[in-house]
Short mmCIF file of C-alpha atoms and ligand atoms in Angstrom, two decimals:
data_model
loop_
_atom_site.label_atom_id
_atom_site.label_comp_id
_atom_site.label_asym_id
_atom_site.label_seq_id
_atom_site.Cartn_x
_atom_site.Cartn_y
_atom_site.Cartn_z
CA UNK X 1 10.49 -181.48 20.27
CA UNK X 2 8.59 -184.76 20.58
CA UNK X 3 11.42 -186.63 18.86
CA UNK X 4 14.12 -185.45 21.28
CA UNK X 5 14.56 -187.10 24.67
CA UNK X 6 11.95 -185.63 26.99
CA UNK X 7 12.92 -183.39 29.89
CA UNK X 8 12.30 -185.09 33.22
CA UNK X 9 10.49 -182.83 35.67
CA UNK X 10 10.64 -185.50 38.34
CA UNK X 11 12.51 -185.73 41.65
CA UNK X 12 14.98 -188.36 40.48
CA UNK X 13 15.96 -189.81 38.21
CA UNK X 14 16.12 -186.35 36.71
CA UNK X 15 17.50 -184.55 33.69
CA UNK X 16 21.29 -184.72 33.55
CA UNK X 17 23.75 -182.80 31.40
CA UNK X 18 25.30 -184.32 28.27
CA UNK X 19 28.70 -183.98 29.98
CA UNK X 20 27.53 -186.08 32.93
CA UNK X 21 26.11 -188.76 30.65
CA UNK X 22 29.36 -188.72 28.65
CA UNK X 23 31.20 -189.77 31.83
CA UNK X 24 29.23 -193.03 31.74
CA UNK X 25 31.05 -194.14 28.60
CA UNK X 26 34.23 -195.23 30.40
CA UNK X 27 34.66 -198.65 32.02
CA UNK X 28 36.56 -198.48 35.29
CA UNK X 29 38.23 -201.38 37.11
CA UNK X 30 37.20 -201.51 40.76
CA UNK X 31 40.81 -202.29 41.81
CA UNK X 32 42.20 -199.48 39.75
CA UNK X 33 44.07 -196.72 41.56
CA UNK X 34 42.37 -194.15 39.37
CA UNK X 35 38.95 -195.37 40.42
CA UNK X 36 39.91 -195.37 44.11
CA UNK X 37 41.06 -191.77 43.72
CA UNK X 38 37.73 -190.95 42.08
CA UNK X 39 35.83 -192.36 45.07
CA UNK X 40 38.07 -190.56 47.57
CA UNK X 41 37.68 -187.27 45.70
CA UNK X 42 33.92 -187.77 45.54
CA UNK X 43 33.65 -188.32 49.30
CA UNK X 44 35.85 -185.31 50.01
CA UNK X 45 33.77 -183.03 47.78
CA UNK X 46 30.50 -184.30 49.27
CA UNK X 47 31.76 -183.68 52.81
CA UNK X 48 32.78 -180.15 51.83
CA UNK X 49 29.20 -179.37 50.78
CA UNK X 50 28.02 -179.96 54.39
CA UNK X 51 31.20 -178.60 55.96
CA UNK X 52 31.55 -181.99 57.64
CA UNK X 53 35.18 -183.02 57.09
CA UNK X 54 36.18 -182.51 60.76
CA UNK X 55 33.23 -184.27 62.33
CA UNK X 56 31.75 -186.73 59.86
CA UNK X 57 32.71 -189.52 57.49
CA UNK X 58 31.11 -189.85 54.09
CA UNK X 59 30.11 -193.47 53.53
CA UNK X 60 28.97 -194.24 49.98
CA UNK X 61 26.64 -197.17 49.43
CA UNK X 62 25.45 -199.05 46.34
CA UNK X 63 21.73 -198.84 45.56
CA UNK X 64 18.95 -196.27 45.52
CA UNK X 65 18.43 -193.66 48.23
CA UNK X 66 16.25 -195.91 50.39
CA UNK X 67 19.12 -198.41 50.70
CA UNK X 68 21.26 -195.70 52.29
CA UNK X 69 18.45 -194.64 54.66
CA UNK X 70 17.92 -198.23 55.74
CA UNK X 71 21.66 -198.73 56.17
CA UNK X 72 21.95 -195.58 58.30
CA UNK X 73 19.15 -196.66 60.65
CA UNK X 74 20.36 -200.26 60.82
CA UNK X 75 23.95 -199.22 61.51
CA UNK X 76 23.54 -196.22 63.81
CA UNK X 77 20.46 -197.03 65.91
CA UNK X 78 21.40 -199.59 68.59
CA UNK X 79 19.13 -202.63 68.70
CA UNK X 80 17.80 -201.43 72.06
CA UNK X 81 17.51 -197.80 70.91
CA UNK X 82 14.24 -196.08 70.09
CA UNK X 83 13.53 -193.86 67.10
CA UNK X 84 11.01 -191.03 67.05
CA UNK X 85 9.92 -190.79 63.41
CA UNK X 86 8.48 -187.44 62.28
CA UNK X 87 6.01 -187.90 59.45
CA UNK X 88 4.21 -185.60 57.03
CA UNK X 89 4.23 -187.66 53.88
CA UNK X 90 5.16 -190.91 52.18
CA UNK X 91 8.91 -190.75 52.81
CA UNK X 92 8.34 -190.23 56.55
CA UNK X 93 6.09 -193.29 56.51
CA UNK X 94 8.88 -195.17 54.78
CA UNK X 95 11.26 -194.30 57.66
CA UNK X 96 8.80 -195.85 60.11
CA UNK X 97 8.45 -198.91 57.88
CA UNK X 98 12.23 -199.33 57.85
CA UNK X 99 12.32 -199.26 61.67
CA UNK X 100 9.51 -201.80 61.77
CA UNK X 101 11.19 -204.18 59.31
CA UNK X 102 14.56 -203.87 61.04
CA UNK X 103 12.99 -204.44 64.44
CA UNK X 104 14.18 -201.14 65.89
CA UNK X 105 11.75 -199.83 68.51
CA UNK X 106 10.09 -196.63 67.27
CA UNK X 107 7.21 -194.25 67.74
CA UNK X 108 5.73 -191.88 65.19
CA UNK X 109 4.44 -188.33 65.19
CA UNK X 110 2.38 -187.40 62.18
CA UNK X 111 1.15 -184.02 60.98
CA UNK X 112 -0.96 -183.25 57.90
CA UNK X 113 0.80 -183.30 54.54
CA UNK X 114 0.70 -179.50 54.36
CA UNK X 115 1.89 -178.97 57.92
CA UNK X 116 5.60 -178.93 58.81
CA UNK X 117 6.73 -180.63 62.01
CA UNK X 118 7.79 -177.93 64.48
CA UNK X 119 10.64 -177.81 66.97
CA UNK X 120 8.01 -177.26 69.71
CA UNK X 121 6.33 -180.56 68.73
CA UNK X 122 9.65 -182.35 68.99
CA UNK X 123 10.41 -180.71 72.34
CA UNK X 124 7.09 -182.01 73.77
CA UNK X 125 7.61 -185.48 72.35
CA UNK X 126 11.11 -185.77 73.78
CA UNK X 127 9.93 -184.55 77.18
CA UNK X 128 7.18 -187.16 77.17
CA UNK X 129 9.32 -190.19 76.30
CA UNK X 130 12.82 -190.53 77.72
CA UNK X 131 13.32 -193.90 76.00
CA UNK X 132 13.81 -192.14 72.65
CA UNK X 133 17.46 -192.21 71.57
CA UNK X 134 17.15 -190.98 67.97
CA UNK X 135 14.89 -188.63 66.03
CA UNK X 136 14.41 -189.27 62.30
CA UNK X 137 13.29 -186.45 60.02
CA UNK X 138 12.68 -185.87 56.32
CA UNK X 139 14.17 -182.49 55.37
CA UNK X 140 12.16 -181.88 52.19
CA UNK X 141 9.22 -184.31 52.09
CA UNK X 142 9.20 -185.08 48.37
CA UNK X 143 5.66 -186.43 48.37
CA UNK X 144 4.46 -182.79 48.43
CA UNK X 145 7.61 -180.62 48.39
CA UNK X 146 7.08 -179.39 51.97
CA UNK X 147 10.13 -178.16 53.85
CA UNK X 148 10.57 -179.15 57.51
CA UNK X 149 12.52 -176.80 59.81
CA UNK X 150 15.68 -178.89 60.10
CA UNK X 151 17.88 -176.39 61.96
CA UNK X 152 15.29 -175.71 64.69
CA UNK X 153 14.54 -179.39 65.17
CA UNK X 154 18.24 -180.27 65.27
CA UNK X 155 18.71 -177.71 67.99
CA UNK X 156 15.94 -179.20 70.17
CA UNK X 157 17.25 -182.73 69.62
CA UNK X 158 20.73 -181.62 70.70
CA UNK X 159 19.40 -179.85 73.81
CA UNK X 160 17.74 -183.10 74.86
CA UNK X 161 21.00 -184.98 74.30
CA UNK X 162 19.42 -187.16 71.58
CA UNK X 163 20.69 -188.00 68.10
CA UNK X 164 19.29 -186.90 64.76
CA UNK X 165 19.02 -188.85 61.51
CA UNK X 166 18.09 -186.71 58.50
CA UNK X 167 16.81 -187.93 55.17
CA UNK X 168 17.97 -185.00 53.05
CA UNK X 169 17.64 -186.94 49.82
CA UNK X 170 15.77 -184.35 47.79
CA UNK X 171 17.35 -181.24 49.36
CA UNK X 172 21.06 -182.03 49.70
CA UNK X 173 23.18 -179.85 47.45
CA UNK X 174 20.42 -177.28 46.91
CA UNK X 175 19.41 -176.23 50.43
CA UNK X 176 22.21 -175.27 52.81
CA UNK X 177 23.08 -177.52 55.77
CA UNK X 178 26.23 -176.85 57.79
CA UNK X 179 27.23 -179.82 59.96
CA UNK X 180 28.95 -177.46 62.38
CA UNK X 181 25.75 -175.47 62.94
CA UNK X 182 23.13 -178.18 62.55
CA UNK X 183 24.12 -181.18 64.66
CA UNK X 184 23.26 -184.59 63.18
CA UNK X 185 24.44 -188.16 63.58
CA UNK X 186 23.54 -189.02 60.03
CA UNK X 187 22.44 -187.12 56.95
CA UNK X 188 21.54 -189.15 53.92
CA UNK X 189 21.37 -188.27 50.22
CA UNK X 190 21.93 -189.88 46.83
CA UNK X 191 23.59 -189.44 43.45
CA UNK X 192 20.51 -188.83 41.32
CA UNK X 193 18.84 -185.83 42.94
CA UNK X 194 20.03 -182.22 43.37
CA UNK X 195 23.64 -183.08 42.48
CA UNK X 196 22.31 -184.07 39.04
CA UNK X 197 24.18 -187.37 38.80
CA UNK X 198 22.58 -190.59 37.62
CA UNK X 199 20.80 -192.84 40.13
CA UNK X 200 22.58 -195.86 41.61
CA UNK X 201 24.30 -194.88 44.85
CA UNK X 202 23.51 -193.16 48.11
CA UNK X 203 25.82 -191.72 50.73
CA UNK X 204 25.59 -191.13 54.44
CA UNK X 205 27.41 -188.43 56.38
CA UNK X 206 27.88 -190.22 59.69
CA UNK X 207 29.29 -188.63 62.83
CA UNK X 208 32.76 -190.13 63.34
CA UNK X 209 32.29 -191.30 66.96
CA UNK X 210 28.84 -192.68 66.24
CA UNK X 211 30.10 -194.69 63.28
CA UNK X 212 33.01 -196.03 65.33
CA UNK X 213 30.66 -197.03 68.16
CA UNK X 214 28.31 -198.77 65.70
CA UNK X 215 30.66 -201.58 64.66
CA UNK X 216 28.79 -204.89 64.86
CA UNK X 217 25.40 -203.25 65.35
CA UNK X 218 24.00 -203.81 61.85
CA UNK X 219 21.57 -206.69 61.29
CA UNK X 220 22.84 -206.91 57.70
CA UNK X 221 26.18 -207.55 56.04
CA UNK X 222 25.60 -205.58 52.83
CA UNK X 223 23.97 -202.62 54.61
CA UNK X 224 26.59 -202.26 57.34
CA UNK X 225 27.97 -198.73 56.99
CA UNK X 226 30.57 -199.23 59.74
CA UNK X 227 32.05 -202.16 57.83
CA UNK X 228 31.70 -200.37 54.49
CA UNK X 229 33.68 -197.44 55.86
CA UNK X 230 36.32 -199.56 57.64
CA UNK X 231 36.95 -201.50 54.44
CA UNK X 232 37.43 -198.37 52.36
CA UNK X 233 39.80 -196.88 54.94
CA UNK X 234 41.86 -200.08 54.83
CA UNK X 235 41.88 -200.70 51.07
CA UNK X 236 40.71 -197.53 49.35
CA UNK X 237 38.04 -199.67 47.69
CA UNK X 238 34.33 -200.22 48.01
CA UNK X 239 33.25 -203.43 49.74
CA UNK X 240 31.60 -205.48 46.98
CA UNK X 241 31.21 -204.35 43.35
CA UNK X 242 31.01 -200.55 43.14
CA UNK X 243 28.60 -198.79 40.75
CA UNK X 244 31.65 -197.57 38.79
CA UNK X 245 29.80 -195.66 36.07
CA UNK X 246 27.53 -193.97 38.60
CA UNK X 247 30.56 -192.86 40.63
CA UNK X 248 32.26 -191.46 37.51
CA UNK X 249 29.08 -189.61 36.47
CA UNK X 250 28.57 -188.16 39.94
CA UNK X 251 32.19 -187.02 40.02
CA UNK X 252 31.67 -185.26 36.69
CA UNK X 253 28.37 -183.78 37.91
CA UNK X 254 30.19 -182.39 40.97
CA UNK X 255 32.77 -180.67 38.78
CA UNK X 256 29.88 -178.90 37.04
CA UNK X 257 28.22 -178.18 40.39
CA UNK X 258 31.34 -176.34 41.50
CA UNK X 259 31.78 -174.57 38.16
CA UNK X 260 28.18 -173.35 38.39
CA UNK X 261 28.98 -171.76 41.76
CA UNK X 262 28.28 -174.57 44.22
CA UNK X 263 25.28 -174.62 46.52
CA UNK X 264 24.28 -170.94 46.31
CA UNK X 265 24.10 -171.12 42.51
CA UNK X 266 22.27 -174.45 42.51
CA UNK X 267 19.80 -173.12 45.05
CA UNK X 268 19.26 -169.92 43.05
CA UNK X 269 18.60 -171.81 39.81
CA UNK X 270 16.12 -174.18 41.46
CA UNK X 271 14.38 -171.29 43.23
CA UNK X 272 14.05 -169.49 39.87
CA UNK X 273 12.73 -172.72 38.30
CA UNK X 274 10.18 -173.09 41.08
CA UNK X 275 9.06 -169.46 40.78
CA UNK X 276 8.67 -169.72 36.99
CA UNK X 277 6.65 -172.89 37.49
CA UNK X 278 4.36 -171.58 40.25
CA UNK X 279 3.73 -168.26 38.47
CA UNK X 280 3.02 -169.98 35.15
CA UNK X 281 0.71 -172.59 36.61
CA UNK X 282 -1.17 -169.93 38.61
CA UNK X 283 -1.71 -168.02 35.36
CA UNK X 284 -3.29 -171.22 33.93
CA UNK X 285 -5.57 -171.34 36.97
CA UNK X 286 -3.86 -174.39 38.49
CA UNK X 287 -3.70 -174.21 42.27
CA UNK X 288 -0.58 -175.12 44.22
CA UNK X 289 -1.17 -177.52 47.15
CA UNK X 290 1.29 -175.82 49.53
CA UNK X 291 1.49 -172.18 50.62
CA UNK X 292 4.67 -170.54 49.34
CA UNK X 293 6.18 -170.17 52.83
CA UNK X 294 6.63 -173.95 53.29
CA UNK X 295 7.31 -174.84 49.65
CA UNK X 296 10.87 -176.09 49.02
CA UNK X 297 12.25 -175.25 45.56
CA UNK X 298 12.47 -178.97 44.76
CA UNK X 299 9.08 -180.21 43.63
CA UNK X 300 5.65 -178.59 43.53
CA UNK X 301 2.29 -180.27 43.98
CA UNK X 302 -0.78 -179.01 42.11
CA UNK X 303 -4.44 -179.80 42.60
CA UNK X 304 -5.82 -181.74 39.64
CA UNK X 305 -8.34 -179.71 37.60
CA UNK X 306 -11.92 -180.22 38.77
CA UNK X 307 -13.16 -180.65 35.21
CA UNK X 308 -14.45 -184.24 34.65
CA UNK X 309 -12.61 -184.29 31.32
CA UNK X 310 -9.29 -184.24 33.24
CA UNK X 311 -7.56 -187.56 33.66
CA UNK X 312 -3.93 -187.79 34.78
CA UNK X 313 -2.82 -190.53 32.38
CA UNK X 314 -4.13 -188.76 29.25
CA UNK X 315 -2.76 -185.44 30.51
CA UNK X 316 0.64 -187.02 31.20
CA UNK X 317 0.80 -188.53 27.69
CA UNK X 318 -0.05 -185.21 26.04
CA UNK X 319 2.53 -183.29 28.05
CA UNK X 320 5.09 -186.00 27.34
CA UNK X 321 4.41 -185.70 23.60
CA UNK X 322 5.39 -182.04 23.97
CA UNK X 323 8.70 -183.02 25.58
CA UNK X 324 8.14 -183.01 29.34
CA UNK X 325 7.70 -185.82 31.86
CA UNK X 326 5.52 -184.95 34.88
CA UNK X 327 5.06 -186.93 38.08
CA UNK X 328 1.87 -188.33 39.56
CA UNK X 329 0.57 -187.08 42.91
CA UNK X 330 1.26 -189.05 46.07
CA UNK X 331 -1.53 -187.86 48.35
CA UNK X 332 -4.33 -190.10 49.52
CA UNK X 333 -6.94 -187.44 50.31
CA UNK X 334 -6.82 -185.10 47.28
CA UNK X 335 -6.10 -185.66 43.61
CA UNK X 336 -2.88 -183.92 42.63
CA UNK X 337 0.03 -184.09 40.24
CA UNK X 338 3.63 -182.99 40.78
CA UNK X 339 6.24 -181.12 38.77
CA UNK X 340 9.92 -181.20 39.77
CA UNK X 341 12.07 -178.06 39.72
CA UNK X 342 15.40 -179.91 40.05
CA UNK X 343 17.75 -181.34 37.46
CA UNK X 344 19.69 -179.86 34.54
CA UNK X 345 16.87 -177.47 33.59
CA UNK X 346 16.50 -173.69 33.69
CA UNK X 347 13.61 -171.24 34.12
CA UNK X 348 13.13 -170.86 30.33
CA UNK X 349 12.52 -174.61 30.10
CA UNK X 350 10.12 -174.43 33.06
CA UNK X 351 8.13 -171.80 31.15
CA UNK X 352 8.08 -174.11 28.11
CA UNK X 353 6.81 -176.90 30.35
CA UNK X 354 4.03 -174.65 31.63
CA UNK X 355 3.11 -173.80 28.03
CA UNK X 356 2.97 -177.54 27.26
CA UNK X 357 0.67 -178.08 30.26
CA UNK X 358 -1.61 -175.27 29.03
CA UNK X 359 -1.78 -176.73 25.52
CA UNK X 360 -2.48 -180.23 26.82
CA UNK X 361 -5.38 -178.96 28.93
CA UNK X 362 -6.81 -177.04 25.95
CA UNK X 363 -6.55 -180.13 23.75
CA UNK X 364 -8.41 -182.12 26.42
CA UNK X 365 -10.99 -179.30 26.67
CA UNK X 366 -10.28 -179.04 30.36
CA UNK X 367 -11.34 -175.51 31.22
CA UNK X 368 -12.48 -175.80 34.83
CA UNK X 369 -9.17 -175.85 36.71
C1 PLP Q 401 14.07 -189.92 46.48
C2 PLP Q 401 13.90 -189.96 47.94
C3 PLP Q 401 14.28 -191.09 48.70
C4 PLP Q 401 14.87 -192.33 48.09
O1 PLP Q 401 14.04 -192.95 47.22
P1 PLP Q 401 14.61 -194.07 46.25
O2 PLP Q 401 13.43 -194.39 45.40
O3 PLP Q 401 15.06 -195.19 47.08
O4 PLP Q 401 15.74 -193.45 45.49
C5 PLP Q 401 14.16 -191.02 50.07
N1 PLP Q 401 13.69 -189.93 50.68
C6 PLP Q 401 13.31 -188.83 50.00
C7 PLP Q 401 12.82 -187.65 50.75
C8 PLP Q 401 13.40 -188.81 48.61
O5 PLP Q 401 13.03 -187.72 47.92
#
């Protein structure tokens, strides 16, 4: 097992299928009709996943997920707008940092890392500050795996006549979101997460009227989603060099997504992965950081063993030698480590990963978990 490529139990890049990686072996010309069709088909399929074809455009963007988040804020929030950023982890903090760097006025509301933001919180905050134009939310906060109540919050934001920007990077494709039921101005995700493509591009579902009204608003040329979209509508092409191989791999990954049974099947597999992981780790005596009720089936956080012989780096190396790549914790207050449930993996492999964790701890003589 140690000689084969390890299985990534991380929230992106993650384990992809051989068929998806095979799609990387073709060179595409960016002017080629075939490639333009690939992009158009990709955007159509992505929009179908959120039931957004009537109300939203899908705007693909080169780069990692953060590029797409930054582009969405820079394009859709007017320079004299104000963003309320809801924070319960590192990615929420990153949203605030983006607003700060872009010079968009913002305020923050922060809850503990094991405490979801509630719709009642957002209701109070919007009552208290009428200057707020946009609310920005992380759907699944990947720094712990906590799930925020998107539908309830979207409803409150709509009732106040404000606009919602959702970072759904680590949930899109696995947790259901229907654009006709859950109103948003922008929902952002990327190629290398629950769709099981390779990393390299993000995409933003932007409300059609909002995108049209945002022309000229962006502070940046490369990150201007209004211009990116207008150019593709005019030419069928990406503005600037497209990540051709990434597009081809994501297209192939989407074919498999649909063959598997689309979102319900993807969600069911990840939920089974997460259950196998949580049950197995509990049997080893490892405690999960989040209560099950607010745990998204995306990534799980575990308390580090109390035993002084435990050390993340040595533990990581031992588990890696057995074929699995874990993820460090991202909490400031408590020592943790994380294990992803997403990617081209199944519950049997999750059980093997748990067995590898158990062996590694025994080898390290870590008994006090
Ligand atoms: C992965 C992720 C991002 C994007 O991170 P990149 O490193 O830029 O790909 C943003 N938000 C959340 C919630 C994520 O999980």
